[in-house]
Amino acid sequence: MSPTPSTTQRALLGLLSIRPWTAYDLTRQMRRALRWAWPRSEANLYNEVKRLVPHGLATAVEEETGGRSRTRYEVTDRGREEVSAWLESQPPAPPQVELEALLRLFLADQGTVDQLRRTIAETRRQMLERVEEGVVIAEDYLHDPPFPDRAHLNVLFMHFSAGFVRLMLTWCDDVEAEIDTWPGTATGVGLTPGTRAMLEETLAYYLATLDQHARARGAT
Amino acid sequence: MSPTPSTTQRALLGLLSIRPWTAYDLTRQMRRALRWAWPRSEANLYNEVKRLVPHGLATAVEEETGGRSRTRYEVTDRGREEVSAWLESQPPAPPQVELEALLRLFLADQGTVDQLRRTIAETRRQMLERVEEGVVIAEDYLHDPPFPDRAHLNVLFMHFSAGFVRLMLTWCDDVEAEIDTWPGTATGVGLTPGTRAMLEETLAYYLATLDQHARARGAT
DNA sequence: TCGCACATGTAAATCGTTACATGATTAT
DNA sequence: ATAATCATGTAACGATTTACATGTGCGA
C-alpha cells in the first residue's frame, strides 16, 4: 500500500525533520539550497508534500493568514523513522549530471563554431548567476547564520556547490581557449596540440588516482 | 502535430547525424559517452528512437542478421535541420546535478557520522569505477581513436568528465577529513575551524570571480 | 489603479523508469 | 549442456513538468 517513498519525498521529509514548514517555504528551501543536490520543479513539490500525509509520514494543518489559507506541514514519528531507515540503507544513487551545453559540444560538428561559442557564453552567464546567489548565502553564514547548529553541514554542502561552479567556469575557459584555435567545428581539425595535451593530462591523472587508491587499499 | 522533440530525442538525432546506428549501438554510445551529459535509461532510448520515425526525423530499416532482426536507423534531412535549429536556438538549459550523497550530507544530522562516512565511501567507489572506464577510453584515443575526425570534440568532452571526477574525489576527501573532527553529526558542532576556513575561502573565490568578470565586461 | 511579483495550488500531458520477455552468442 | 551475457525490445506504472488558475499585497 505504501511503496517506499521517492527520493524527492525523502528530501522533503528530511527538511520537515529539521522543523515544520509551509508548502511555500519548502519550495523556497528546495530552490535556495537543495537545487544543488536534488532539483525539482515547484509544482511537483507542492504535490509530493501533500502525498506524504495519506502515508502517515507527515501531518498538515490549514492556517488562515488574512485572506488565503496555507498549509503547514509537520513530520510524524513514522516520517522520522523513514528518514533514518533511508540514511542507513546502502547505497546512494550514483551522481548524475544533466548538461545540455556539454551535449551541444559533443555534437558541435553539426553546427558552427559561433554557435558553440554562444553556448559556452550562456553557460558562463548561468554560473555567474549562481555565484551571485552564493555570495549572499555565504555572507549570511559568516555574519548571522540562519541555522547555526547546522552550519557545519551547510558549509560542507556549499563547499560542493562552489567546487562545481569553479569546475564549470574553468571548463568554459578551457573550451573557449581551445576553439579559438580551430578553423571550424568539423573540417579537418582532429586531435590538436591543445586537445592532445588535455588527453595526456587526463590519462595521467586517472592512472595516478587508480594507483593511489590501490596502494591505499593495500596498506590497510 | 509534431511538437518540438525532447532533448533526449535531439541527442539521438545528433548521434544519427554522425552516422547510422542500430538501436543497440545507440544505447551503447549513450552509456559510454553521453551518460556524462544526458543520462537516460536504455529502455527509454529504444522508445525514443522509434518515435523519431513517425515524425519524419529518421528512417528505420529492419535487418535480418541470422535469427533475430534488428533495426538500423538513419537521419533524414528534416532530422538534420532539426539538429541545426536546436544548435542555433538560445539558450541551453542550465546545468543540473542530481547527487543523492549530497542530499544525505545535508540531512546528516538526522543520522550518524558512520552513516555519512559510508555514503562518502560509496560515492568514492562509484567515481573510481568511472575512472577505470575513463582510462580505457583515453588510451583508445591516444592509440587508435574510434572517431579520429571528432577527436577534438571528444577530448573536450572527456576534459569535463575528468574534471567532474576530480571534483567529486577531492570533495570526498575534504568531507572525510572534516567529519573526522566531529563528535557527532548534530550535537553542538556548529561552525568548526575547518568549515569556517572553507566558508571564507568560498566567499573569497566568489568575490574574486565576480570582480574579474565585471572588469572583463568593462574592458570590452 | 494598474500591473507585477508573491503565494498556492490543480489538471493534463509527457517523460522516464522498473520489471519483464525472449532469442542469440559465448564461456565453462 | 548450462549458465551467463549480449541484443532487442514491450508494457505498466510512476514521477515530473508545463500550462493554467486565482487571490493578495505592493510600488509606480
mmCIF file of C-alpha atoms in Angstrom, chain B residues 31-185:
data_model
loop_
_atom_site.group_PDB
_atom_site.id
_atom_site.type_symbol
_atom_site.label_atom_id
_atom_site.label_comp_id
_atom_site.label_asym_id
_atom_site.label_seq_id
_atom_site.Cartn_x
_atom_site.Cartn_y
_atom_site.Cartn_z
ATOM 1 C CA ARG B 31 26.015 4.674 -21.986
ATOM 2 C CA ARG B 32 29.638 5.059 -22.831
ATOM 3 C CA ALA B 33 29.783 8.739 -23.614
ATOM 4 C CA LEU B 34 26.591 10.721 -23.308
ATOM 5 C CA ARG B 35 25.907 9.432 -19.852
ATOM 6 C CA TRP B 36 28.062 12.336 -18.720
ATOM 7 C CA ALA B 37 25.870 14.915 -20.351
ATOM 8 C CA TRP B 38 22.420 13.352 -20.694
ATOM 9 C CA PRO B 39 21.937 10.127 -18.759
ATOM 10 C CA ARG B 40 18.830 8.120 -19.670
ATOM 11 C CA SER B 41 17.724 4.539 -19.172
ATOM 12 C CA GLU B 42 18.250 2.175 -22.061
ATOM 13 C CA ALA B 43 14.626 1.145 -22.305
ATOM 14 C CA ASN B 44 13.721 4.769 -22.776
ATOM 15 C CA LEU B 45 16.208 5.162 -25.594
ATOM 16 C CA TYR B 46 14.757 2.257 -27.554
ATOM 17 C CA ASN B 47 11.460 4.013 -27.184
ATOM 18 C CA GLU B 48 12.605 7.448 -28.196
ATOM 19 C CA VAL B 49 14.457 6.452 -31.374
ATOM 20 C CA LYS B 50 11.398 4.639 -32.536
ATOM 21 C CA ARG B 51 9.365 7.772 -32.079
ATOM 22 C CA LEU B 52 11.646 9.755 -34.356
ATOM 23 C CA VAL B 53 10.382 7.830 -37.376
ATOM 24 C CA PRO B 54 6.694 8.866 -37.457
ATOM 25 C CA HIS B 55 7.853 12.470 -37.102
ATOM 26 C CA GLY B 56 9.911 12.141 -40.261
ATOM 27 C CA LEU B 57 13.195 12.819 -38.454
ATOM 28 C CA ALA B 58 14.698 9.386 -39.048
ATOM 29 C CA THR B 59 14.094 6.247 -41.046
ATOM 30 C CA ALA B 60 14.245 2.688 -39.810
ATOM 31 C CA VAL B 61 15.359 -0.392 -41.717
ATOM 32 C CA GLU B 62 14.845 -3.884 -40.391
ATOM 33 C CA GLU B 63 17.892 -6.054 -40.845
ATOM 34 C CA GLU B 64 17.874 -9.836 -40.642
ATOM 35 C CA THR B 65 21.142 -10.836 -39.022
ATOM 36 C CA GLY B 66 20.903 -14.535 -38.527
ATOM 37 C CA GLY B 67 17.953 -15.217 -36.295
ATOM 38 C CA ARG B 68 16.648 -12.112 -34.655
ATOM 39 C CA SER B 69 16.016 -8.917 -36.601
ATOM 40 C CA ARG B 70 17.411 -5.586 -35.569
ATOM 41 C CA THR B 71 16.625 -2.055 -36.599
ATOM 42 C CA ARG B 72 19.087 0.298 -38.204
ATOM 43 C CA TYR B 73 18.240 3.985 -38.002
ATOM 44 C CA GLU B 74 19.282 6.773 -40.311
ATOM 45 C CA VAL B 75 18.735 10.509 -40.028
ATOM 46 C CA THR B 76 16.597 12.319 -42.620
ATOM 47 C CA ASP B 77 17.092 15.810 -43.994
ATOM 48 C CA ARG B 78 14.389 17.079 -41.686
ATOM 49 C CA GLY B 79 16.252 15.429 -38.844
ATOM 50 C CA ARG B 80 19.433 17.294 -39.708
ATOM 51 C CA GLU B 81 17.524 20.545 -39.928
ATOM 52 C CA GLU B 82 16.087 19.890 -36.511
ATOM 53 C CA VAL B 83 19.578 19.470 -35.052
ATOM 54 C CA SER B 84 20.795 22.665 -36.713
ATOM 55 C CA ALA B 85 17.819 24.623 -35.472
ATOM 56 C CA TRP B 86 18.433 23.349 -31.976
ATOM 57 C CA LEU B 87 22.138 24.260 -32.000
ATOM 58 C CA GLU B 88 21.191 27.703 -33.221
ATOM 59 C CA SER B 89 18.481 28.236 -30.630
ATOM 60 C CA GLN B 90 19.318 30.047 -27.445
ATOM 61 C CA PRO B 91 19.740 29.182 -24.652
ATOM 62 C CA PRO B 92 20.792 25.753 -23.403
ATOM 63 C CA ALA B 93 19.083 24.508 -20.245
ATOM 64 C CA PRO B 94 21.107 25.290 -17.111
ATOM 65 C CA PRO B 95 23.274 22.516 -15.701
ATOM 66 C CA GLN B 96 21.601 20.203 -13.207
ATOM 67 C CA VAL B 97 23.258 17.854 -10.781
ATOM 68 C CA GLU B 98 21.461 15.016 -9.052
ATOM 69 C CA LEU B 99 23.518 13.882 -6.121
ATOM 70 C CA GLU B 100 21.824 11.790 -3.511
ATOM 71 C CA ALA B 101 25.033 11.669 -1.489
ATOM 72 C CA LEU B 102 24.968 15.446 -1.171
ATOM 73 C CA LEU B 103 21.344 15.315 -0.088
ATOM 74 C CA ARG B 104 22.295 12.825 2.581
ATOM 75 C CA LEU B 105 25.066 15.051 3.782
ATOM 76 C CA PHE B 106 22.635 17.934 4.032
ATOM 77 C CA LEU B 107 20.370 15.842 6.259
ATOM 78 C CA ALA B 108 23.160 14.054 8.076
ATOM 79 C CA ASP B 109 22.118 15.410 11.469
ATOM 80 C CA GLN B 110 19.153 13.050 11.256
ATOM 81 C CA GLY B 111 21.620 10.144 11.295
ATOM 82 C CA THR B 112 25.048 9.087 12.489
ATOM 83 C CA VAL B 113 28.548 10.046 11.472
ATOM 84 C CA ASP B 114 29.111 6.482 10.475
ATOM 85 C CA GLN B 115 26.245 6.518 8.018
ATOM 86 C CA LEU B 116 27.688 9.631 6.483
ATOM 87 C CA ARG B 117 31.103 8.041 6.261
ATOM 88 C CA ARG B 118 29.620 5.088 4.406
ATOM 89 C CA THR B 119 27.823 7.370 1.999
ATOM 90 C CA ILE B 120 31.075 9.114 1.174
ATOM 91 C CA ALA B 121 32.947 5.846 0.797
ATOM 92 C CA GLU B 122 30.332 4.552 -1.620
ATOM 93 C CA THR B 123 30.476 7.748 -3.633
ATOM 94 C CA ARG B 124 34.222 7.444 -3.943
ATOM 95 C CA ARG B 125 33.838 3.866 -5.096
ATOM 96 C CA GLN B 126 31.360 4.925 -7.769
ATOM 97 C CA MET B 127 33.789 7.535 -9.010
ATOM 98 C CA LEU B 128 36.683 5.103 -9.137
ATOM 99 C CA GLU B 129 34.578 2.907 -11.395
ATOM 100 C CA ARG B 130 34.211 5.821 -13.742
ATOM 101 C CA VAL B 131 37.948 6.371 -13.643
ATOM 102 C CA GLU B 132 38.538 2.797 -14.751
ATOM 103 C CA GLU B 133 36.235 3.248 -17.706
ATOM 104 C CA GLY B 134 37.921 6.547 -18.453
ATOM 105 C CA VAL B 135 41.358 5.005 -18.622
ATOM 106 C CA VAL B 136 40.238 2.596 -21.319
ATOM 107 C CA ILE B 137 38.665 5.343 -23.390
ATOM 108 C CA ALA B 138 41.579 7.725 -23.005
ATOM 109 C CA GLU B 139 44.086 5.081 -24.043
ATOM 110 C CA ASP B 140 41.910 4.258 -27.026
ATOM 111 C CA TYR B 141 42.039 7.853 -28.085
ATOM 112 C CA LEU B 142 45.792 8.087 -27.770
ATOM 113 C CA HIS B 143 46.491 4.964 -29.816
ATOM 114 C CA ASP B 144 43.599 4.237 -32.120
ATOM 115 C CA PRO B 145 40.804 6.802 -31.879
ATOM 116 C CA PRO B 146 37.355 5.422 -32.818
ATOM 117 C CA PHE B 147 36.326 8.713 -34.470
ATOM 118 C CA PRO B 148 39.580 10.458 -35.427
ATOM 119 C CA ASP B 149 37.918 13.434 -37.095
ATOM 120 C CA ARG B 150 35.864 14.021 -33.974
ATOM 121 C CA ALA B 151 38.801 13.742 -31.595
ATOM 122 C CA HIS B 152 38.908 17.445 -30.781
ATOM 123 C CA LEU B 153 35.268 17.365 -29.614
ATOM 124 C CA ASN B 154 35.534 14.110 -27.762
ATOM 125 C CA VAL B 155 38.584 15.240 -25.856
ATOM 126 C CA LEU B 156 36.941 18.473 -24.729
ATOM 127 C CA PHE B 157 34.046 16.310 -23.663
ATOM 128 C CA MET B 158 36.289 13.991 -21.674
ATOM 129 C CA HIS B 159 38.006 17.005 -20.200
ATOM 130 C CA PHE B 160 34.748 17.845 -18.480
ATOM 131 C CA SER B 161 34.167 14.372 -17.161
ATOM 132 C CA ALA B 162 37.690 14.172 -15.804
ATOM 133 C CA GLY B 163 37.138 17.491 -14.079
ATOM 134 C CA PHE B 164 33.921 16.247 -12.562
ATOM 135 C CA VAL B 165 35.523 13.084 -11.260
ATOM 136 C CA ARG B 166 38.315 15.137 -9.770
ATOM 137 C CA LEU B 167 35.812 17.446 -8.116
ATOM 138 C CA MET B 168 33.918 14.547 -6.599
ATOM 139 C CA LEU B 169 37.010 12.787 -5.313
ATOM 140 C CA THR B 170 38.515 15.856 -3.690
ATOM 141 C CA TRP B 171 35.143 16.687 -2.195
ATOM 142 C CA CYS B 172 35.004 13.199 -0.698
ATOM 143 C CA ASP B 173 38.456 13.732 0.781
ATOM 144 C CA ASP B 174 37.512 17.106 2.223
ATOM 145 C CA VAL B 175 34.315 15.806 3.775
ATOM 146 C CA GLU B 176 36.055 12.841 5.334
ATOM 147 C CA ALA B 177 38.813 14.977 6.779
ATOM 148 C CA GLU B 178 36.277 17.355 8.261
ATOM 149 C CA ILE B 179 33.896 14.853 9.794
ATOM 150 C CA ASP B 180 36.782 13.088 11.459
ATOM 151 C CA THR B 181 36.946 16.104 13.742
ATOM 152 C CA TRP B 182 33.281 15.903 14.757
ATOM 153 C CA PRO B 183 31.991 14.326 17.938
ATOM 154 C CA GLY B 184 28.686 13.587 16.140
ATOM 155 C CA THR B 185 26.525 14.860 13.315
#
